[in-house]
mmCIF file of C-alpha atoms in Angstrom:
data_model
loop_
_atom_site.group_PDB
_atom_site.id
_atom_site.type_symbol
_atom_site.label_atom_id
_atom_site.label_comp_id
_atom_site.label_asym_id
_atom_site.label_seq_id
_atom_site.Cartn_x
_atom_site.Cartn_y
_atom_site.Cartn_z
ATOM 1 C CA MET A 1 0.329 -0.051 0.136
ATOM 2 C CA LYS A 2 1.196 3.171 -1.168
ATOM 3 C CA PRO A 3 1.835 5.714 2.142
ATOM 4 C CA GLY A 4 -1.015 8.153 0.948
ATOM 5 C CA ALA A 5 -3.733 5.831 1.188
ATOM 6 C CA LEU A 6 -3.804 5.586 4.460
ATOM 7 C CA GLN A 7 -4.773 8.779 5.058
ATOM 8 C CA LEU A 8 -7.416 8.753 2.887
ATOM 9 C CA GLY A 9 -9.878 6.544 4.655
ATOM 10 C CA VAL A 10 -11.875 3.521 3.605
ATOM 11 C CA ALA A 11 -12.509 3.766 0.177
ATOM 12 C CA PRO A 12 -8.417 4.043 -1.289
ATOM 13 C CA PRO A 13 -8.472 6.654 -4.297
ATOM 14 C CA THR A 14 -6.266 3.629 -6.334
ATOM 15 C CA ASN A 15 -10.085 1.543 -6.684
ATOM 16 C CA ARG A 16 -12.073 4.601 -7.762
ATOM 17 C CA GLY A 17 -9.098 5.240 -10.291
ATOM 18 C CA ILE A 18 -9.071 1.698 -11.471
ATOM 19 C CA ALA A 19 -13.014 2.147 -11.951
ATOM 20 C CA ILE A 20 -12.675 5.318 -13.992
ATOM 21 C CA LEU A 21 -10.208 3.475 -16.466
ATOM 22 C CA ASP A 22 -12.355 0.950 -16.671
ATOM 23 C CA PHE A 23 -15.343 2.702 -17.558
ATOM 24 C CA ILE A 24 -12.807 4.948 -20.371
ATOM 25 C CA LEU A 25 -11.404 1.047 -21.949
ATOM 26 C CA ARG A 26 -14.779 -0.065 -22.050
ATOM 27 C CA LEU A 27 -15.611 3.230 -24.335
ATOM 28 C CA ILE A 28 -12.779 2.041 -26.464
ATOM 29 C CA ALA A 29 -13.599 -1.216 -26.465
ATOM 30 C CA ILE A 30 -16.877 -0.157 -27.646
ATOM 31 C CA ALA A 31 -16.313 2.134 -30.690
ATOM 32 C CA GLY A 32 -14.279 -0.990 -31.412
ATOM 33 C CA THR A 33 -16.893 -3.864 -31.858
ATOM 34 C CA LEU A 34 -19.006 -1.332 -33.447
ATOM 35 C CA ALA A 35 -16.237 -0.150 -35.922
ATOM 36 C CA SER A 36 -15.919 -3.925 -36.762
ATOM 37 C CA ALA A 37 -19.468 -4.944 -37.086
ATOM 38 C CA ILE A 38 -21.114 -2.451 -39.154
ATOM 39 C CA PRO A 39 -18.098 -2.042 -41.953
ATOM 40 C CA MET A 40 -18.441 -6.131 -42.098
ATOM 41 C CA ALA A 41 -22.566 -6.319 -41.806
ATOM 42 C CA THR A 42 -22.474 -3.864 -44.844
ATOM 43 C CA THR A 43 -20.074 -5.530 -47.090
ATOM 44 C CA THR A 44 -21.220 -6.140 -50.861
ATOM 45 C CA SER A 45 -18.796 -6.584 -53.579
ATOM 46 C CA GLN A 46 -19.863 -5.726 -57.118
ATOM 47 C CA THR A 47 -20.913 -8.214 -59.267
ATOM 48 C CA LEU A 48 -18.382 -9.820 -61.262
ATOM 49 C CA PRO A 49 -18.370 -13.041 -63.840
ATOM 50 C CA PHE A 50 -17.004 -16.384 -62.130
ATOM 51 C CA PHE A 51 -16.747 -19.279 -63.121
ATOM 52 C CA SER A 52 -19.638 -18.483 -66.294
ATOM 53 C CA LYS A 53 -21.765 -17.134 -63.911
ATOM 54 C CA PHE A 54 -22.330 -13.818 -62.639
ATOM 55 C CA VAL A 55 -21.924 -13.535 -58.578
ATOM 56 C CA GLN A 56 -22.143 -11.091 -56.366
ATOM 57 C CA ALA A 57 -19.762 -11.448 -52.501
ATOM 58 C CA LYS A 58 -21.754 -10.873 -49.557
ATOM 59 C CA PHE A 59 -20.150 -11.050 -46.034
ATOM 60 C CA ASN A 60 -23.093 -13.585 -45.524
ATOM 61 C CA ASP A 61 -21.678 -16.152 -48.406
ATOM 62 C CA PHE A 62 -19.689 -17.098 -45.210
ATOM 63 C CA PRO A 63 -21.453 -18.465 -42.429
ATOM 64 C CA SER A 64 -18.227 -17.424 -40.472
ATOM 65 C CA PHE A 65 -18.604 -13.724 -41.241
ATOM 66 C CA THR A 66 -21.815 -13.879 -40.396
ATOM 67 C CA PHE A 67 -21.299 -15.625 -36.515
ATOM 68 C CA PHE A 68 -18.524 -12.662 -36.310
ATOM 69 C CA VAL A 69 -21.260 -9.746 -37.156
ATOM 70 C CA VAL A 70 -23.145 -11.458 -34.080
ATOM 71 C CA ALA A 71 -20.296 -12.095 -31.717
ATOM 72 C CA SER A 72 -19.315 -8.007 -32.285
ATOM 73 C CA SER A 73 -23.169 -6.912 -31.435
ATOM 74 C CA ILE A 74 -24.173 -9.225 -28.898
ATOM 75 C CA VAL A 75 -20.128 -7.774 -27.620
ATOM 76 C CA SER A 76 -20.805 -4.442 -27.896
ATOM 77 C CA THR A 77 -24.378 -4.557 -26.731
ATOM 78 C CA TYR A 78 -23.071 -6.261 -23.496
ATOM 79 C CA LEU A 79 -20.477 -3.647 -23.238
ATOM 80 C CA PHE A 80 -23.065 -0.960 -23.400
ATOM 81 C CA LEU A 81 -25.252 -2.414 -20.453
ATOM 82 C CA SER A 82 -21.922 -2.794 -18.389
ATOM 83 C CA LEU A 83 -21.007 0.871 -18.166
ATOM 84 C CA ALA A 84 -23.582 1.051 -15.565
ATOM 85 C CA PHE A 85 -22.093 -1.237 -13.216
ATOM 86 C CA SER A 86 -18.439 0.717 -14.360
ATOM 87 C CA ILE A 87 -20.412 4.296 -12.511
ATOM 88 C CA LEU A 88 -21.717 2.466 -9.660
ATOM 89 C CA HIS A 89 -17.693 0.972 -8.998
ATOM 90 C CA ILE A 90 -16.662 4.533 -9.277
ATOM 91 C CA THR A 91 -18.994 5.488 -7.064
ATOM 92 C CA LYS A 92 -18.787 2.473 -5.086
ATOM 93 C CA ALA A 93 -14.890 1.547 -4.722
ATOM 94 C CA ASN A 94 -15.454 -1.628 -2.571
ATOM 95 C CA ALA A 95 -18.022 -3.389 -4.357
ATOM 96 C CA VAL A 96 -17.405 -6.930 -4.860
ATOM 97 C CA ASN A 97 -20.018 -9.250 -6.220
ATOM 98 C CA THR A 98 -20.625 -6.530 -8.874
ATOM 99 C CA ARG A 99 -16.936 -6.591 -10.154
ATOM 100 C CA LEU A 100 -17.107 -11.244 -9.605
ATOM 101 C CA LEU A 101 -20.179 -10.638 -12.083
ATOM 102 C CA LEU A 102 -18.550 -8.094 -14.585
ATOM 103 C CA LEU A 103 -14.954 -9.617 -13.975
ATOM 104 C CA PHE A 104 -17.043 -13.493 -15.440
ATOM 105 C CA LEU A 105 -18.748 -11.701 -18.135
ATOM 106 C CA ASP A 106 -16.078 -9.944 -19.470
ATOM 107 C CA THR A 107 -13.881 -12.938 -20.049
ATOM 108 C CA VAL A 108 -16.959 -14.849 -21.819
ATOM 109 C CA ALA A 109 -17.325 -12.066 -23.822
ATOM 110 C CA MET A 110 -13.519 -12.039 -24.366
ATOM 111 C CA GLY A 111 -14.152 -15.706 -25.725
ATOM 112 C CA LEU A 112 -17.062 -14.610 -27.515
ATOM 113 C CA LEU A 113 -15.416 -11.676 -29.628
ATOM 114 C CA MET A 114 -12.435 -14.262 -29.726
ATOM 115 C CA ALA A 115 -13.931 -16.380 -31.156
ATOM 116 C CA GLY A 116 -15.593 -14.606 -33.915
ATOM 117 C CA SER A 117 -12.343 -12.452 -35.098
ATOM 118 C CA ALA A 118 -10.678 -15.801 -35.178
ATOM 119 C CA VAL A 119 -13.307 -17.620 -37.599
ATOM 120 C CA ALA A 120 -13.239 -14.189 -39.733
ATOM 121 C CA THR A 121 -9.443 -14.353 -39.808
ATOM 122 C CA ALA A 122 -9.312 -18.148 -40.915
ATOM 123 C CA ILE A 123 -11.914 -17.122 -43.861
ATOM 124 C CA VAL A 124 -9.951 -14.097 -45.025
ATOM 125 C CA LYS A 125 -6.754 -16.179 -44.882
ATOM 126 C CA LEU A 126 -8.460 -18.491 -47.775
ATOM 127 C CA VAL A 127 -10.391 -15.499 -49.513
ATOM 128 C CA HIS A 128 -7.029 -14.648 -50.257
ATOM 129 C CA SER A 129 -4.949 -17.455 -50.255
ATOM 130 C CA GLY A 130 -7.882 -20.260 -51.340
ATOM 131 C CA ASN A 131 -6.750 -23.940 -50.856
ATOM 132 C CA SER A 132 -4.514 -25.194 -54.027
ATOM 133 C CA LYS A 133 -5.113 -29.271 -53.051
ATOM 134 C CA PHE A 134 -8.765 -28.888 -53.086
ATOM 135 C CA ASN A 135 -8.789 -26.723 -55.483
ATOM 136 C CA TRP A 136 -10.595 -23.965 -53.674
ATOM 137 C CA LEU A 137 -10.243 -20.867 -55.635
ATOM 138 C CA ALA A 138 -9.046 -17.645 -53.693
ATOM 139 C CA ILE A 139 -11.490 -15.102 -54.731
ATOM 140 C CA CYS A 140 -9.583 -11.838 -53.655
ATOM 141 C CA GLN A 141 -7.865 -11.152 -57.401
ATOM 142 C CA LYS A 142 -11.668 -10.591 -58.461
ATOM 143 C CA TYR A 143 -13.445 -9.459 -55.300
ATOM 144 C CA ASN A 144 -10.195 -7.278 -54.049
ATOM 145 C CA ASN A 145 -12.512 -3.921 -52.555
ATOM 146 C CA PHE A 146 -14.373 -7.031 -50.769
ATOM 147 C CA CYS A 147 -11.158 -8.278 -49.344
ATOM 148 C CA LYS A 148 -9.388 -5.256 -48.159
ATOM 149 C CA ARG A 149 -13.271 -4.214 -46.584
ATOM 150 C CA VAL A 150 -13.292 -7.711 -44.371
ATOM 151 C CA SER A 151 -10.021 -7.850 -43.640
ATOM 152 C CA GLY A 152 -10.074 -3.931 -42.223
ATOM 153 C CA SER A 153 -13.259 -4.976 -39.983
ATOM 154 C CA LEU A 154 -11.004 -7.401 -38.051
ATOM 155 C CA ILE A 155 -8.597 -4.696 -36.810
ATOM 156 C CA GLY A 156 -11.623 -3.130 -34.502
ATOM 157 C CA SER A 157 -12.748 -6.496 -33.024
ATOM 158 C CA TYR A 158 -9.335 -7.609 -32.035
ATOM 159 C CA THR A 159 -8.986 -3.609 -30.054
ATOM 160 C CA GLY A 160 -11.099 -5.204 -28.268
ATOM 161 C CA VAL A 161 -10.387 -8.673 -27.454
ATOM 162 C CA VAL A 162 -7.460 -6.667 -25.816
ATOM 163 C CA VAL A 163 -9.258 -4.181 -23.785
ATOM 164 C CA LEU A 164 -11.142 -6.541 -22.268
ATOM 165 C CA ILE A 165 -7.994 -8.843 -21.471
ATOM 166 C CA LEU A 166 -6.655 -5.343 -19.659
ATOM 167 C CA LEU A 167 -10.654 -4.960 -17.844
ATOM 168 C CA THR A 168 -10.337 -8.909 -16.490
ATOM 169 C CA LEU A 169 -6.937 -7.998 -15.452
ATOM 170 C CA LEU A 170 -8.227 -4.631 -13.601
ATOM 171 C CA SER A 171 -10.706 -6.540 -12.516
ATOM 172 C CA GLY A 172 -8.404 -8.576 -10.487
ATOM 173 C CA VAL A 173 -6.575 -5.448 -9.213
ATOM 174 C CA ALA A 174 -9.678 -3.854 -8.088
ATOM 175 C CA LEU A 175 -10.750 -6.863 -5.894
ATOM 176 C CA SER A 176 -7.367 -7.474 -3.970
ATOM 177 C CA ARG A 177 -7.060 -4.097 -2.822
ATOM 178 C CA ARG A 178 -9.994 -3.421 -1.046
ATOM 179 C CA MET B 1 -18.738 -12.874 4.836
ATOM 180 C CA LYS B 2 -20.291 -16.365 6.141
ATOM 181 C CA PRO B 3 -20.771 -16.703 10.638
ATOM 182 C CA GLY B 4 -18.235 -19.512 10.668
ATOM 183 C CA ALA B 5 -15.214 -17.688 8.415
ATOM 184 C CA LEU B 6 -14.606 -15.148 11.635
ATOM 185 C CA GLN B 7 -13.371 -17.807 13.901
ATOM 186 C CA LEU B 8 -11.016 -19.324 11.915
ATOM 187 C CA GLY B 9 -8.463 -16.158 11.436
ATOM 188 C CA VAL B 10 -6.207 -14.791 9.082
ATOM 189 C CA ALA B 11 -6.329 -17.659 6.553
ATOM 190 C CA PRO B 12 -10.046 -18.796 5.574
ATOM 191 C CA PRO B 13 -9.806 -22.330 4.541
ATOM 192 C CA THR B 14 -12.211 -21.263 1.651
ATOM 193 C CA ASN B 15 -9.576 -19.972 -0.045
ATOM 194 C CA ARG B 16 -7.796 -23.278 0.326
ATOM 195 C CA GLY B 17 -10.488 -25.396 -1.092
ATOM 196 C CA ILE B 18 -10.305 -23.186 -3.939
ATOM 197 C CA ALA B 19 -7.068 -23.741 -4.362
ATOM 198 C CA ILE B 20 -7.524 -27.303 -4.698
ATOM 199 C CA LEU B 21 -10.250 -26.743 -6.661
ATOM 200 C CA ASP B 22 -8.116 -24.783 -9.109
ATOM 201 C CA PHE B 23 -5.476 -27.357 -9.430
ATOM 202 C CA ILE B 24 -7.932 -30.041 -10.292
ATOM 203 C CA LEU B 25 -9.166 -28.382 -12.898
ATOM 204 C CA ARG B 26 -6.117 -27.550 -14.589
ATOM 205 C CA LEU B 27 -5.598 -31.208 -14.708
ATOM 206 C CA ILE B 28 -8.456 -31.311 -16.348
ATOM 207 C CA ALA B 29 -7.886 -28.465 -18.839
ATOM 208 C CA ILE B 30 -4.388 -30.080 -19.597
ATOM 209 C CA ALA B 31 -5.898 -33.605 -20.470
ATOM 210 C CA GLY B 32 -8.098 -31.778 -22.520
ATOM 211 C CA THR B 33 -6.048 -29.832 -25.167
ATOM 212 C CA LEU B 34 -3.701 -32.732 -25.160
ATOM 213 C CA ALA B 35 -6.668 -34.755 -26.098
ATOM 214 C CA SER B 36 -7.505 -31.987 -28.589
ATOM 215 C CA ALA B 37 -3.523 -31.529 -29.890
ATOM 216 C CA ILE B 38 -2.530 -35.134 -30.380
ATOM 217 C CA PRO B 39 -5.079 -36.566 -32.425
ATOM 218 C CA MET B 40 -5.481 -33.590 -35.002
ATOM 219 C CA ALA B 41 -1.566 -33.124 -34.796
ATOM 220 C CA THR B 42 -1.629 -36.844 -36.125
ATOM 221 C CA THR B 43 -4.783 -37.085 -38.566
ATOM 222 C CA THR B 44 -4.024 -37.827 -42.231
ATOM 223 C CA SER B 45 -5.735 -39.523 -44.325
ATOM 224 C CA GLN B 46 -5.641 -42.338 -47.002
ATOM 225 C CA THR B 47 -4.606 -41.503 -50.285
ATOM 226 C CA LEU B 48 -7.830 -40.696 -52.442
ATOM 227 C CA PRO B 49 -8.696 -39.656 -56.295
ATOM 228 C CA PHE B 50 -9.899 -36.147 -55.637
ATOM 229 C CA PHE B 51 -9.684 -33.652 -59.486
ATOM 230 C CA SER B 52 -7.919 -36.103 -61.480
ATOM 231 C CA LYS B 53 -4.917 -36.322 -59.225
ATOM 232 C CA PHE B 54 -4.392 -38.161 -56.108
ATOM 233 C CA VAL B 55 -4.578 -36.827 -52.595
ATOM 234 C CA GLN B 56 -3.766 -37.175 -49.445
ATOM 235 C CA ALA B 57 -6.273 -35.176 -47.093
ATOM 236 C CA LYS B 58 -3.522 -33.894 -43.813
ATOM 237 C CA PHE B 59 -4.260 -31.457 -40.951
ATOM 238 C CA ASN B 60 -1.548 -29.234 -42.167
ATOM 239 C CA ASP B 61 -3.200 -28.706 -45.524
ATOM 240 C CA PHE B 62 -4.633 -26.061 -43.626
ATOM 241 C CA PRO B 63 -3.527 -23.498 -41.508
ATOM 242 C CA SER B 64 -5.699 -23.226 -39.237
ATOM 243 C CA PHE B 65 -5.533 -26.361 -38.339
ATOM 244 C CA THR B 66 -2.206 -25.945 -38.179
ATOM 245 C CA PHE B 67 -2.738 -23.129 -36.053
ATOM 246 C CA PHE B 68 -5.128 -25.238 -33.690
ATOM 247 C CA VAL B 69 -1.954 -27.722 -32.659
ATOM 248 C CA VAL B 70 0.527 -25.092 -31.762
ATOM 249 C CA ALA B 71 -2.124 -22.537 -29.759
ATOM 250 C CA SER B 72 -3.142 -26.481 -27.995
ATOM 251 C CA SER B 73 0.574 -27.425 -27.370
ATOM 252 C CA ILE B 74 1.248 -23.755 -26.111
ATOM 253 C CA VAL B 75 -1.846 -23.604 -23.644
ATOM 254 C CA SER B 76 -1.145 -26.937 -22.573
ATOM 255 C CA THR B 77 2.174 -26.418 -21.767
ATOM 256 C CA TYR B 78 1.713 -23.415 -19.795
ATOM 257 C CA LEU B 79 -1.481 -24.975 -18.201
ATOM 258 C CA PHE B 80 1.629 -28.005 -16.774
ATOM 259 C CA LEU B 81 3.840 -24.803 -15.103
ATOM 260 C CA SER B 82 1.202 -23.423 -13.336
ATOM 261 C CA LEU B 83 0.884 -26.011 -11.385
ATOM 262 C CA ALA B 84 3.401 -25.145 -9.847
ATOM 263 C CA PHE B 85 1.656 -21.715 -8.737
ATOM 264 C CA SER B 86 -1.543 -23.672 -8.014
ATOM 265 C CA ILE B 87 0.029 -25.544 -5.403
ATOM 266 C CA LEU B 88 2.158 -22.770 -4.111
ATOM 267 C CA HIS B 89 -1.384 -21.307 -3.305
ATOM 268 C CA ILE B 90 -2.546 -24.361 -1.547
ATOM 269 C CA THR B 91 0.374 -24.138 1.017
ATOM 270 C CA LYS B 92 -0.083 -20.069 1.043
ATOM 271 C CA ALA B 93 -3.956 -19.323 0.561
ATOM 272 C CA ASN B 94 -3.333 -15.591 0.815
ATOM 273 C CA ALA B 95 -0.852 -15.217 -2.324
ATOM 274 C CA VAL B 96 -2.229 -11.526 -4.413
ATOM 275 C CA ASN B 97 0.916 -11.185 -7.193
ATOM 276 C CA THR B 98 0.951 -14.553 -7.959
ATOM 277 C CA ARG B 99 -2.901 -15.061 -8.087
ATOM 278 C CA LEU B 100 -3.211 -11.866 -10.393
ATOM 279 C CA LEU B 101 -0.118 -13.129 -12.704
ATOM 280 C CA LEU B 102 -2.490 -16.370 -12.699
ATOM 281 C CA LEU B 103 -5.673 -14.142 -13.621
ATOM 282 C CA PHE B 104 -3.885 -12.716 -16.764
ATOM 283 C CA LEU B 105 -1.940 -15.692 -17.935
ATOM 284 C CA ASP B 106 -5.689 -17.896 -17.747
ATOM 285 C CA THR B 107 -7.284 -14.830 -19.727
ATOM 286 C CA VAL B 108 -4.305 -14.706 -22.163
ATOM 287 C CA ALA B 109 -4.640 -19.090 -22.654
ATOM 288 C CA MET B 110 -8.515 -18.221 -23.112
ATOM 289 C CA GLY B 111 -8.068 -16.608 -25.949
ATOM 290 C CA LEU B 112 -5.549 -18.600 -27.507
ATOM 291 C CA LEU B 113 -6.993 -21.686 -26.990
ATOM 292 C CA MET B 114 -10.660 -20.188 -28.073
ATOM 293 C CA ALA B 115 -9.190 -18.737 -30.810
ATOM 294 C CA GLY B 116 -7.656 -22.348 -32.098
ATOM 295 C CA SER B 117 -10.772 -23.726 -31.394
ATOM 296 C CA ALA B 118 -12.672 -21.269 -33.756
ATOM 297 C CA VAL B 119 -10.946 -21.584 -36.476
ATOM 298 C CA ALA B 120 -10.803 -25.057 -36.206
ATOM 299 C CA THR B 121 -14.234 -25.218 -36.512
ATOM 300 C CA ALA B 122 -14.502 -22.915 -39.498
ATOM 301 C CA ILE B 123 -12.738 -25.008 -41.673
ATOM 302 C CA VAL B 124 -14.261 -28.413 -40.187
ATOM 303 C CA LYS B 125 -17.483 -26.069 -41.601
ATOM 304 C CA LEU B 126 -16.144 -25.480 -45.003
ATOM 305 C CA VAL B 127 -14.462 -29.008 -45.113
ATOM 306 C CA HIS B 128 -18.132 -30.182 -44.489
ATOM 307 C CA SER B 129 -19.983 -28.264 -46.582
ATOM 308 C CA GLY B 130 -17.832 -26.560 -48.762
ATOM 309 C CA ASN B 131 -18.857 -22.665 -50.416
ATOM 310 C CA SER B 132 -21.166 -23.477 -53.616
ATOM 311 C CA LYS B 133 -21.139 -20.240 -54.691
ATOM 312 C CA PHE B 134 -17.728 -20.023 -54.925
ATOM 313 C CA ASN B 135 -17.333 -23.675 -56.009
ATOM 314 C CA TRP B 136 -15.239 -24.593 -52.781
ATOM 315 C CA LEU B 137 -16.511 -28.430 -52.752
ATOM 316 C CA ALA B 138 -16.820 -30.183 -49.736
ATOM 317 C CA ILE B 139 -14.613 -33.039 -48.682
ATOM 318 C CA CYS B 140 -15.855 -35.024 -46.222
ATOM 319 C CA GLN B 141 -17.709 -37.314 -48.531
ATOM 320 C CA LYS B 142 -14.455 -38.540 -49.476
ATOM 321 C CA TYR B 143 -12.294 -37.851 -46.569
ATOM 322 C CA ASN B 144 -14.772 -39.142 -44.145
ATOM 323 C CA ASN B 145 -12.084 -40.390 -41.297
ATOM 324 C CA PHE B 146 -10.242 -37.796 -41.706
ATOM 325 C CA CYS B 147 -13.541 -34.987 -40.527
ATOM 326 C CA LYS B 148 -14.590 -37.186 -37.998
ATOM 327 C CA ARG B 149 -11.306 -36.930 -36.649
ATOM 328 C CA VAL B 150 -10.566 -33.400 -36.833
ATOM 329 C CA SER B 151 -14.362 -32.594 -35.590
ATOM 330 C CA GLY B 152 -13.824 -35.175 -32.558
ATOM 331 C CA SER B 153 -10.596 -32.825 -31.444
ATOM 332 C CA LEU B 154 -12.231 -29.706 -30.618
ATOM 333 C CA ILE B 155 -14.474 -31.773 -27.950
ATOM 334 C CA GLY B 156 -11.332 -31.212 -25.861
ATOM 335 C CA SER B 157 -9.984 -27.689 -26.538
ATOM 336 C CA TYR B 158 -13.960 -26.809 -25.839
ATOM 337 C CA THR B 159 -13.631 -28.741 -22.469
ATOM 338 C CA GLY B 160 -10.307 -26.568 -21.620
ATOM 339 C CA VAL B 161 -11.924 -23.078 -23.176
ATOM 340 C CA VAL B 162 -14.883 -23.682 -19.889
ATOM 341 C CA VAL B 163 -12.492 -24.900 -17.366
ATOM 342 C CA LEU B 164 -10.172 -21.867 -18.359
ATOM 343 C CA ILE B 165 -13.160 -19.412 -17.848
ATOM 344 C CA LEU B 166 -14.008 -21.040 -14.287
ATOM 345 C CA LEU B 167 -10.375 -20.595 -13.558
ATOM 346 C CA THR B 168 -10.762 -16.966 -14.356
ATOM 347 C CA LEU B 169 -13.946 -16.663 -11.939
ATOM 348 C CA LEU B 170 -11.917 -19.018 -8.881
ATOM 349 C CA SER B 171 -8.868 -16.471 -8.774
ATOM 350 C CA GLY B 172 -11.391 -13.249 -9.013
ATOM 351 C CA VAL B 173 -13.169 -14.581 -6.202
ATOM 352 C CA ALA B 174 -10.088 -16.036 -4.026
ATOM 353 C CA LEU B 175 -8.619 -11.812 -4.218
ATOM 354 C CA SER B 176 -11.704 -10.865 -3.200
ATOM 355 C CA ARG B 177 -11.386 -13.271 -0.151
ATOM 356 C CA ARG B 178 -8.731 -12.639 1.327
#
């Protein structure tokens, strides 16, 4: 414990500081997940000739991209709702049960967001490289803008994953300092 | 705090109980990750005719399956090393810094294992269903045993993910009860 903490009584300012940092990080994570879900959900390519038919590539041609959009949306909704608890922790720095609840839900949300980001990354890799052994052709030469947009969409969601890992650690520190 | 806890002094038995449960859960997670990495890493199909050439399907034809094996192996190694801290927490129930370290590393390990499991699931889905719009043929009709084995391999790793989420929560409870 730092020397100054003793003079300030029951609620150490460190835990309030953690709660404020927690609130700011949640805002960043909300921005990241929205910035990944919205561009992915609105991605549609031009209609281009492909194997003697005309085909328009859409994000929901790949179930993994649909899962990515659903996962990012759920996590950003959860993060928005969790702001209420985050504000509660700023005013009530010694709360235990709500911190434990957020620790658990943050971990689950991180897992869900990581799953969505990872499957989308796997499919981005496949649409870029294909799989020559099984004659799965790469489609990025033709649908270049489509590929750029779905790749870019991943940045926000990985930012969200990193922020959620930090939030878990912050909850642990706050719980240990009561 | 429960009425009984007050009489038992500095180290509440609940934290020792948590440490023992933590140790058992880590053993289960090690079993799960090994039971997923080893079958996947040794999966090779028979050589079968495919598009007028003879092809043998191997797990490392798909970078996502290779990533799955690497991720599961890293996490099972980490879990094995973390047993040392888990034993330390059984003897020293009030440790804070090592619990915070494990909380952080468990969360990162869960993210890594979830990423590996999710990309492998995405590819399992694709080898089962293919993608008709882009002429990616499903390969499971031919390589049936290959597909069964890579699918089965996922059970262990998802068990590991669930156990790691529980371990994070246990660390939080132990930190709040000092």
